[in-house]
Coordinates of C-alpha atoms in Angstrom, one line a residue:
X1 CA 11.3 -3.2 15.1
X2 CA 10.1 -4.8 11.9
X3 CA 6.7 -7.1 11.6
X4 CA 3.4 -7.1 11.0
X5 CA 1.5 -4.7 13.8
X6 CA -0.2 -7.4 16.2
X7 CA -3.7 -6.2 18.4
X8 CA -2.3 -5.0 21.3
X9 CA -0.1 -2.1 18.9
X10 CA -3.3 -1.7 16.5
X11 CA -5.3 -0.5 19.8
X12 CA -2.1 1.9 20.2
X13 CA -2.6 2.9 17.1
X14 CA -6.4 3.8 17.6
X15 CA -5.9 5.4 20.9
X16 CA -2.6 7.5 19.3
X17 CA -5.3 9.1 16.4
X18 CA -2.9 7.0 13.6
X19 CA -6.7 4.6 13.1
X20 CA -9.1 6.6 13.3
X21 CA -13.2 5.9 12.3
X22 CA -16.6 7.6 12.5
X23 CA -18.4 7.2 15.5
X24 CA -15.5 5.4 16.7
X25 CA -14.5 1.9 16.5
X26 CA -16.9 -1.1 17.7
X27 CA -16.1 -4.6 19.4
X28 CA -14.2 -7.4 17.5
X29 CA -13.5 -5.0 14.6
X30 CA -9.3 -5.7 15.8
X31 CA -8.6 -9.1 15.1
X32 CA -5.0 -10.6 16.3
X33 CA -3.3 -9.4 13.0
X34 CA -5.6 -7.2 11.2
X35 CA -8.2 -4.4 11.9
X36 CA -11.9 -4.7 9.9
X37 CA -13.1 -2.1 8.1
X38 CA -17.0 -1.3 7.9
X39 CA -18.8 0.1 5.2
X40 CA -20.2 3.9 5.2
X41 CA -23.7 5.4 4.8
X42 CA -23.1 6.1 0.9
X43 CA -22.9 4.3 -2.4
X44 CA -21.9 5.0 -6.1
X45 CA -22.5 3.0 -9.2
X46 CA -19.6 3.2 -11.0
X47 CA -19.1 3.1 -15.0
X48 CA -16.1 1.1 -14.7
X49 CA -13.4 0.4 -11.4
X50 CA -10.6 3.1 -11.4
X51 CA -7.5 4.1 -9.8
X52 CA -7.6 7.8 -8.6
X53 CA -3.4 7.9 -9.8
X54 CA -0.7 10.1 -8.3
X55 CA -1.5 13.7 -6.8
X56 CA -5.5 12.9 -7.2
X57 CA -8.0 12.4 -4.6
X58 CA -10.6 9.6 -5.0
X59 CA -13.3 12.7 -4.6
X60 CA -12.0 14.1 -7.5
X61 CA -12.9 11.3 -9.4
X62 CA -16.5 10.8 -8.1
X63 CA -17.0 14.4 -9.1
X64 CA -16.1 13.3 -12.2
X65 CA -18.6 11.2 -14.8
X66 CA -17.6 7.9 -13.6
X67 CA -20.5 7.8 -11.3
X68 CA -24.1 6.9 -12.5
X69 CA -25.6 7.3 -9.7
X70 CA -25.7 7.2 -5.7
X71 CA -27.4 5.1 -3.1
X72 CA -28.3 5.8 0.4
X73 CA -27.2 2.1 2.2
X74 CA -29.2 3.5 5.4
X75 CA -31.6 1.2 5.1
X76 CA -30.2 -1.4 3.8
X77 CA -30.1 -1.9 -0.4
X78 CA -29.1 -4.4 -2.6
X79 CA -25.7 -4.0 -4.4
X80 CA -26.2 -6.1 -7.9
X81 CA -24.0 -9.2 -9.6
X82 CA -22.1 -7.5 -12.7
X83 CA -21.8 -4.2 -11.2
X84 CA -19.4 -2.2 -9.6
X85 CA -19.8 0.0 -6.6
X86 CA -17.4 2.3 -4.0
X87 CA -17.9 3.0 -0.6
X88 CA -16.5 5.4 1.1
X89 CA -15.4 3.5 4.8
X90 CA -15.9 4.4 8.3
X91 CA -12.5 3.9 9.0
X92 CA -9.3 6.4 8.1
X93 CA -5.8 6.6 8.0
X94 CA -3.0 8.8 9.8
X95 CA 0.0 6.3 9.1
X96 CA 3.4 7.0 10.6
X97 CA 6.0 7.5 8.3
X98 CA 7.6 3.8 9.0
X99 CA 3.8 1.7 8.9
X100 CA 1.9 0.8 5.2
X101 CA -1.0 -0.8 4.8
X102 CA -2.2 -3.7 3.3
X103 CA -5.4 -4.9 2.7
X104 CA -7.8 -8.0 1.7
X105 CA -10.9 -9.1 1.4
X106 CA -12.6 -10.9 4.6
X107 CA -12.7 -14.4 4.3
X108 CA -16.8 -14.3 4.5
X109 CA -16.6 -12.2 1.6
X110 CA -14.6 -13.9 -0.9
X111 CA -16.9 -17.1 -0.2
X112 CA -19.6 -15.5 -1.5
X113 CA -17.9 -14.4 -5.0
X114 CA -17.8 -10.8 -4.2
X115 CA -15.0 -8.9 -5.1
X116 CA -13.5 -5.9 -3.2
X117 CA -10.5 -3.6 -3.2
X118 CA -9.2 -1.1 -1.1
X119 CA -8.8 2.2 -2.2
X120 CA -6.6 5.4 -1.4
X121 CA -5.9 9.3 -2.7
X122 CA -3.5 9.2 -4.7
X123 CA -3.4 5.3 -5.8
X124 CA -1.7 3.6 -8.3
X125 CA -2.5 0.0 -7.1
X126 CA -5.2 -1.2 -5.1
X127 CA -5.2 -2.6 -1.6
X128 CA -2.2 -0.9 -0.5
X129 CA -1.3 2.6 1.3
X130 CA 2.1 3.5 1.3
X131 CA 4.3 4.4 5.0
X132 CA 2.8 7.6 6.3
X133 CA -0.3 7.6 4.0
X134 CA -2.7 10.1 5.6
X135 CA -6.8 9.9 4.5
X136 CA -9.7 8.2 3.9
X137 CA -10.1 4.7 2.5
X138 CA -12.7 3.6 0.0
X139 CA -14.2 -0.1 -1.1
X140 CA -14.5 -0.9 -4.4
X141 CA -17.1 -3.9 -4.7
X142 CA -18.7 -5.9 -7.5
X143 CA -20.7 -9.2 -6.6
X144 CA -19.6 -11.9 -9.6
X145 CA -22.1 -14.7 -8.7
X146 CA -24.9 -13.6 -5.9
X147 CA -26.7 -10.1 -5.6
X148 CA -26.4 -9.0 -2.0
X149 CA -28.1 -7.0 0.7
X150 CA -25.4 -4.1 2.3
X151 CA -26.0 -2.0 5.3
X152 CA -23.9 0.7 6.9
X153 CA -21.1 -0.9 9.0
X154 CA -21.2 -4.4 6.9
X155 CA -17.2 -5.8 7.5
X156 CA -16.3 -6.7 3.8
X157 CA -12.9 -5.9 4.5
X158 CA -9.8 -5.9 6.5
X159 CA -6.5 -4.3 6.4
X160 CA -3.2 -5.5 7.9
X161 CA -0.2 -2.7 9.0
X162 CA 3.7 -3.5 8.7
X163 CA 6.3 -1.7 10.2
X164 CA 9.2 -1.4 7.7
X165 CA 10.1 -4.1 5.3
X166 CA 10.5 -7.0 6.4
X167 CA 11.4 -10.4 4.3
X168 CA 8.9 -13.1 4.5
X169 CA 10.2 -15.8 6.5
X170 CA 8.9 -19.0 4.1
X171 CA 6.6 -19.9 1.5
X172 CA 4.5 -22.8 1.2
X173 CA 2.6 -24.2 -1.5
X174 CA -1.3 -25.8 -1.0
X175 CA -2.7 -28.2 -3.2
X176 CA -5.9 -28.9 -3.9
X177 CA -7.9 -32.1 -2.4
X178 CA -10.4 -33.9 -4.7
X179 CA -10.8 -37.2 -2.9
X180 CA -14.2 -36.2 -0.9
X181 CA -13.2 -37.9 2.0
X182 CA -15.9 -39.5 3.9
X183 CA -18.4 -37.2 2.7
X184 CA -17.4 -38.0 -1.4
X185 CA -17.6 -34.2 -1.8
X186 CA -14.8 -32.4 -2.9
X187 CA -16.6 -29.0 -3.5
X188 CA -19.2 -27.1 -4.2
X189 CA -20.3 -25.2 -7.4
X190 CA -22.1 -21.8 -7.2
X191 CA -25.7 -21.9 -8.8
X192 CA -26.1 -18.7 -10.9
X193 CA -29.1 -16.5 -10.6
X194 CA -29.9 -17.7 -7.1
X195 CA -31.8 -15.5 -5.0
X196 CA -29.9 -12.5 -2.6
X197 CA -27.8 -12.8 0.0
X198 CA -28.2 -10.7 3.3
X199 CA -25.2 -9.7 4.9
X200 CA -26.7 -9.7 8.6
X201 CA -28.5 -13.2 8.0
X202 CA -25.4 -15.5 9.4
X203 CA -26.7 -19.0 9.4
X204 CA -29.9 -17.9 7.4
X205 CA -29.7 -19.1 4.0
X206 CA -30.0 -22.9 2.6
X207 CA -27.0 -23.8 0.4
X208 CA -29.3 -25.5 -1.1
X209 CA -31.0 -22.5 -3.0
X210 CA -27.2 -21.0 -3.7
X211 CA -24.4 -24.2 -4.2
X212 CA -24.7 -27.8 -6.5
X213 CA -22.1 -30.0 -4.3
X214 CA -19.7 -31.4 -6.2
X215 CA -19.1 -35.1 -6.2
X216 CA -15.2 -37.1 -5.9
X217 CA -14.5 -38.6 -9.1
X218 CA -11.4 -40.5 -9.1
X219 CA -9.4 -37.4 -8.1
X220 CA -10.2 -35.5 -10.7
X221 CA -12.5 -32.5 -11.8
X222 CA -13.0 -30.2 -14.9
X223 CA -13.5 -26.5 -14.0
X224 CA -15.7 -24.9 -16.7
X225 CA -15.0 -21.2 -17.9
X226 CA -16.1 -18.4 -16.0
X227 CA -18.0 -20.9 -13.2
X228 CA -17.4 -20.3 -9.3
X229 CA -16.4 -22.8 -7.1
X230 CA -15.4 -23.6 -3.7
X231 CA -13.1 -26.4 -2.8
X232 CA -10.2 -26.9 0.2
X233 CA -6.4 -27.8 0.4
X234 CA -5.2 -30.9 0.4
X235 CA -2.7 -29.7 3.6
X236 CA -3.3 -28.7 6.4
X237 CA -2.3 -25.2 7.6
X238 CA -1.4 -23.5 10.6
X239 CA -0.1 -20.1 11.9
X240 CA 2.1 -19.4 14.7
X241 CA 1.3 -17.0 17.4
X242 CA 4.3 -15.2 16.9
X243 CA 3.4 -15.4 12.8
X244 CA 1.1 -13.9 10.3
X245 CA 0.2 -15.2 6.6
X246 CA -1.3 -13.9 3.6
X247 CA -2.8 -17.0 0.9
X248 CA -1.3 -15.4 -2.8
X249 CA -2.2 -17.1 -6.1
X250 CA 0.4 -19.4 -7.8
X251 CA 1.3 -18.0 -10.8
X252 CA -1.3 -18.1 -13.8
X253 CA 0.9 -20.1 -16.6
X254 CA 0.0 -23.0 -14.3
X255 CA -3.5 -24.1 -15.5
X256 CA -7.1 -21.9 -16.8
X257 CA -7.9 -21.4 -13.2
X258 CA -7.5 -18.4 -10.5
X259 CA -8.0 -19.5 -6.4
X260 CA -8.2 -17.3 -3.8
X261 CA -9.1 -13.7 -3.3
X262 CA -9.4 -13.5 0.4
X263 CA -6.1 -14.1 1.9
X264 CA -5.1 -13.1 5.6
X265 CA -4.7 -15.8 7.8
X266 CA -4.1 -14.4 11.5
X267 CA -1.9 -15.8 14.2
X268 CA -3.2 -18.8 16.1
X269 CA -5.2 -20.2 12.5
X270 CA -4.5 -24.1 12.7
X271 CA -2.8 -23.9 16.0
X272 CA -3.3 -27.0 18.0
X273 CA -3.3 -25.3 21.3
X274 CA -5.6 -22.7 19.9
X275 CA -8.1 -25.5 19.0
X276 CA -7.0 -25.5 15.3
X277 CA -5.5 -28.7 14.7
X278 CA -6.2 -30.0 10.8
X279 CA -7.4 -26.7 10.0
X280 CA -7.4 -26.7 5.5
X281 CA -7.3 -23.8 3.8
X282 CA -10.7 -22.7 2.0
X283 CA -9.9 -21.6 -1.9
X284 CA -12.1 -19.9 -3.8
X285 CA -11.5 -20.8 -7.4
X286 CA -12.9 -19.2 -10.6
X287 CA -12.6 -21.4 -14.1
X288 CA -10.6 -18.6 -16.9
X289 CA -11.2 -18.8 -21.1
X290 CA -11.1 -22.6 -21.7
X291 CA -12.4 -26.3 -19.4
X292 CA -9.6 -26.8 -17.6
X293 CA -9.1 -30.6 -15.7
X294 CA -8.1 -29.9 -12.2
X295 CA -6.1 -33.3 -10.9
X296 CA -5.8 -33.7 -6.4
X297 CA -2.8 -32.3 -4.9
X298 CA -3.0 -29.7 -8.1
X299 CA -0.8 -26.7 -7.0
X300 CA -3.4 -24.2 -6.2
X301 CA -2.4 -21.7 -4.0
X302 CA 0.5 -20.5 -1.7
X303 CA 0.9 -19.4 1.6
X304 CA 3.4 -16.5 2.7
X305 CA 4.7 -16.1 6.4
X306 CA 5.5 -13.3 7.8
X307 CA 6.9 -12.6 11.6
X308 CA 4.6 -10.2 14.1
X309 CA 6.3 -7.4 15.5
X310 CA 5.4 -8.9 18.5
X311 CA 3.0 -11.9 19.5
X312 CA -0.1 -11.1 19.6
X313 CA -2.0 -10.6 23.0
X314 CA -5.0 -12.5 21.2
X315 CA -4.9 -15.4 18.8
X316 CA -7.1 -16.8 16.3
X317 CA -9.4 -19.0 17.7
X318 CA -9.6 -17.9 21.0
X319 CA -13.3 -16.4 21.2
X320 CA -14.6 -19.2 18.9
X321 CA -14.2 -18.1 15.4
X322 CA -16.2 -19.4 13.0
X323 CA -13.1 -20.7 10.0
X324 CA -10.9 -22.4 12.9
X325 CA -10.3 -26.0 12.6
X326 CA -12.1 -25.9 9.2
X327 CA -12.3 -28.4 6.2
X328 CA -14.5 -27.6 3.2
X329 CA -16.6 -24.9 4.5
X330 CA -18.9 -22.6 2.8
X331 CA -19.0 -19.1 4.3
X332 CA -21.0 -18.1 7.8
X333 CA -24.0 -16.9 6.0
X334 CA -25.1 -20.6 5.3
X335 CA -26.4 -23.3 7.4
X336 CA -26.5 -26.7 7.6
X337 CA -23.5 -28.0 4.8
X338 CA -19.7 -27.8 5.9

């Protein structure tokens, strides 16, 4: 057996001691392809990101003088744009010697222009455990555009297991849509220095105060360096039940522009019978060095499939999630646009 581990095997998994977490694990946390991970009690400002490398324990490094200093998230406390933090997470690995790890930011997070990376002992690349990896797992984060309000058990980020190696089974390439539609927006344009975000305040903040929409204009739009933005596929997307996909970027030499840095898309995303139908893939794109004109049904993105070990006993969509059968959509913490 070969796939990506669907729920059913991830509760296995939990119930076998391979997943393990303080204080146990709490509802929704397994979703049909991937597991989320929740955020600890502790925080430290980092200097600068690292990678712990071969034979070295992420502890040794925080021993270290990489951190400047440490924060109790107990109460809640606000992680600031520019800066870059690690968590230790709630959640811990016992892999078996034939399941790695993968991981990615949630889509909620990536929405809101803050960037996170998974961390092991022993690391050389980020976001990945290797078969049989046996410890703890840390989050790096740094917020680009919006400061935001953390707490203890905040989901920022998810992991997805694989048993063996299997070959994708297809690739597909997104564009980008700049026609608006009937709305005439095609995205929306991050307003910097905008006031914080709260993590636990879903549906609590006016886009207004945080996003400029951005207006069609004959198919066509200039990304300006360094600016955040959030705009949607031109296609449609869709996941079987029996699948699994990760979004990747295209490949830089392709234009001054980077999209995406959440990327798992679970079984049943899209699917018609899972109330999914026209479902577009968000992309959250960041302008590089120079202005660089985006044109519609730009290459943007790509989409990687990937078989399940076994279909999934849930599928996306089923409880009501809050991406499925999405267009241009900011993330849940907003109200009232998309």
């Amino acid at each position: 057996m070969t796939g990506i581990l669907p729920s059913q095997t991830l509760a296995q998994m939990i119930e076998s001691g391979a997943l393990a977490a303080t204080d146990g694990f709490e509802p929704g946390q397994i979703q049909p392809a991937s597991l989320d991970l929740r955020l600890g009690r502790t925080a430290y400002r980092l200097r600068a990101s690292f990678l712990p490398g071969a034979g070295r324990t992420v502890e040794d490094r925080l021993n270290g003088d990489i951190v400047m200093h440490r924060i109790d998230l107990s109460e809640g406390a606000v992680l600031e744009t520019g800066c870059v933090y690690l968590v230790p997470l709630a959640e811990r690995l016992a892999l078996p010697e034939d399941v790695s790890c993968a991981a990615n930011p949630k889509s909620s997070t990536g929405r809101i222009d803050v960037f996170t990376r998974v961390i092991t002992d022993g690391a050389q690349a980020f976001d990945a455990a290797p078969a049989g990896y046996q410890g703890p797992l840390y989050l790096e984060i740094s917020p680009r555009t919006f400061s935001v309000l953390v707490r203890p058990g905040a989901r920022l980020a998810q992991i997805r297991l694989r048993r063996g190696s299997p070959a994708p089974l297809k690739e597909i390439t997104l564009g980008v849509d700049l026609t608006g539609g009937e709305s005439g927006v095609i995205g929306y344009r991050a307003r910097r220095h905008s006031g914080l975000i709260d993590l636990e305040n879903l549906g609590g903040h006016d886009p207004a105060d945080f996003w400029e929409p951005v207006p069609a204009r004959g198919g066509r739009m200039v990304l300006d360096p360094d600016e955040f933005y959030i705009l949607a596929s031109a296609e449609s997307a869709s996941v079987a039940p029996d699948e699994a996909a990760e979004m990747a970027p295209i490949a830089t030499e392709i234009g001054e522009f980077r999209a995406h840095y959440a990327g798992f898309f679970d079984p049943g995303f899209g699917w018609e019978s899972a109330g999914g139908a026209g479902s577009r893939a968000v992309l959250e794109v960041r302008g590089r060095d120079v202005p660089f004109m985006l044109e519609h049904g730009q290459a943007a993105a790509r989409l990687v499939y990937e078989a399940l070990e076994a279909p999934a006993d849930a599928v996306y969509g089923a409880s009501g999630s809050h991406y499925q059968a999405q267009g241009l959509k900011l993330s849940k913490h907003f109200g009232g646009w998309g």
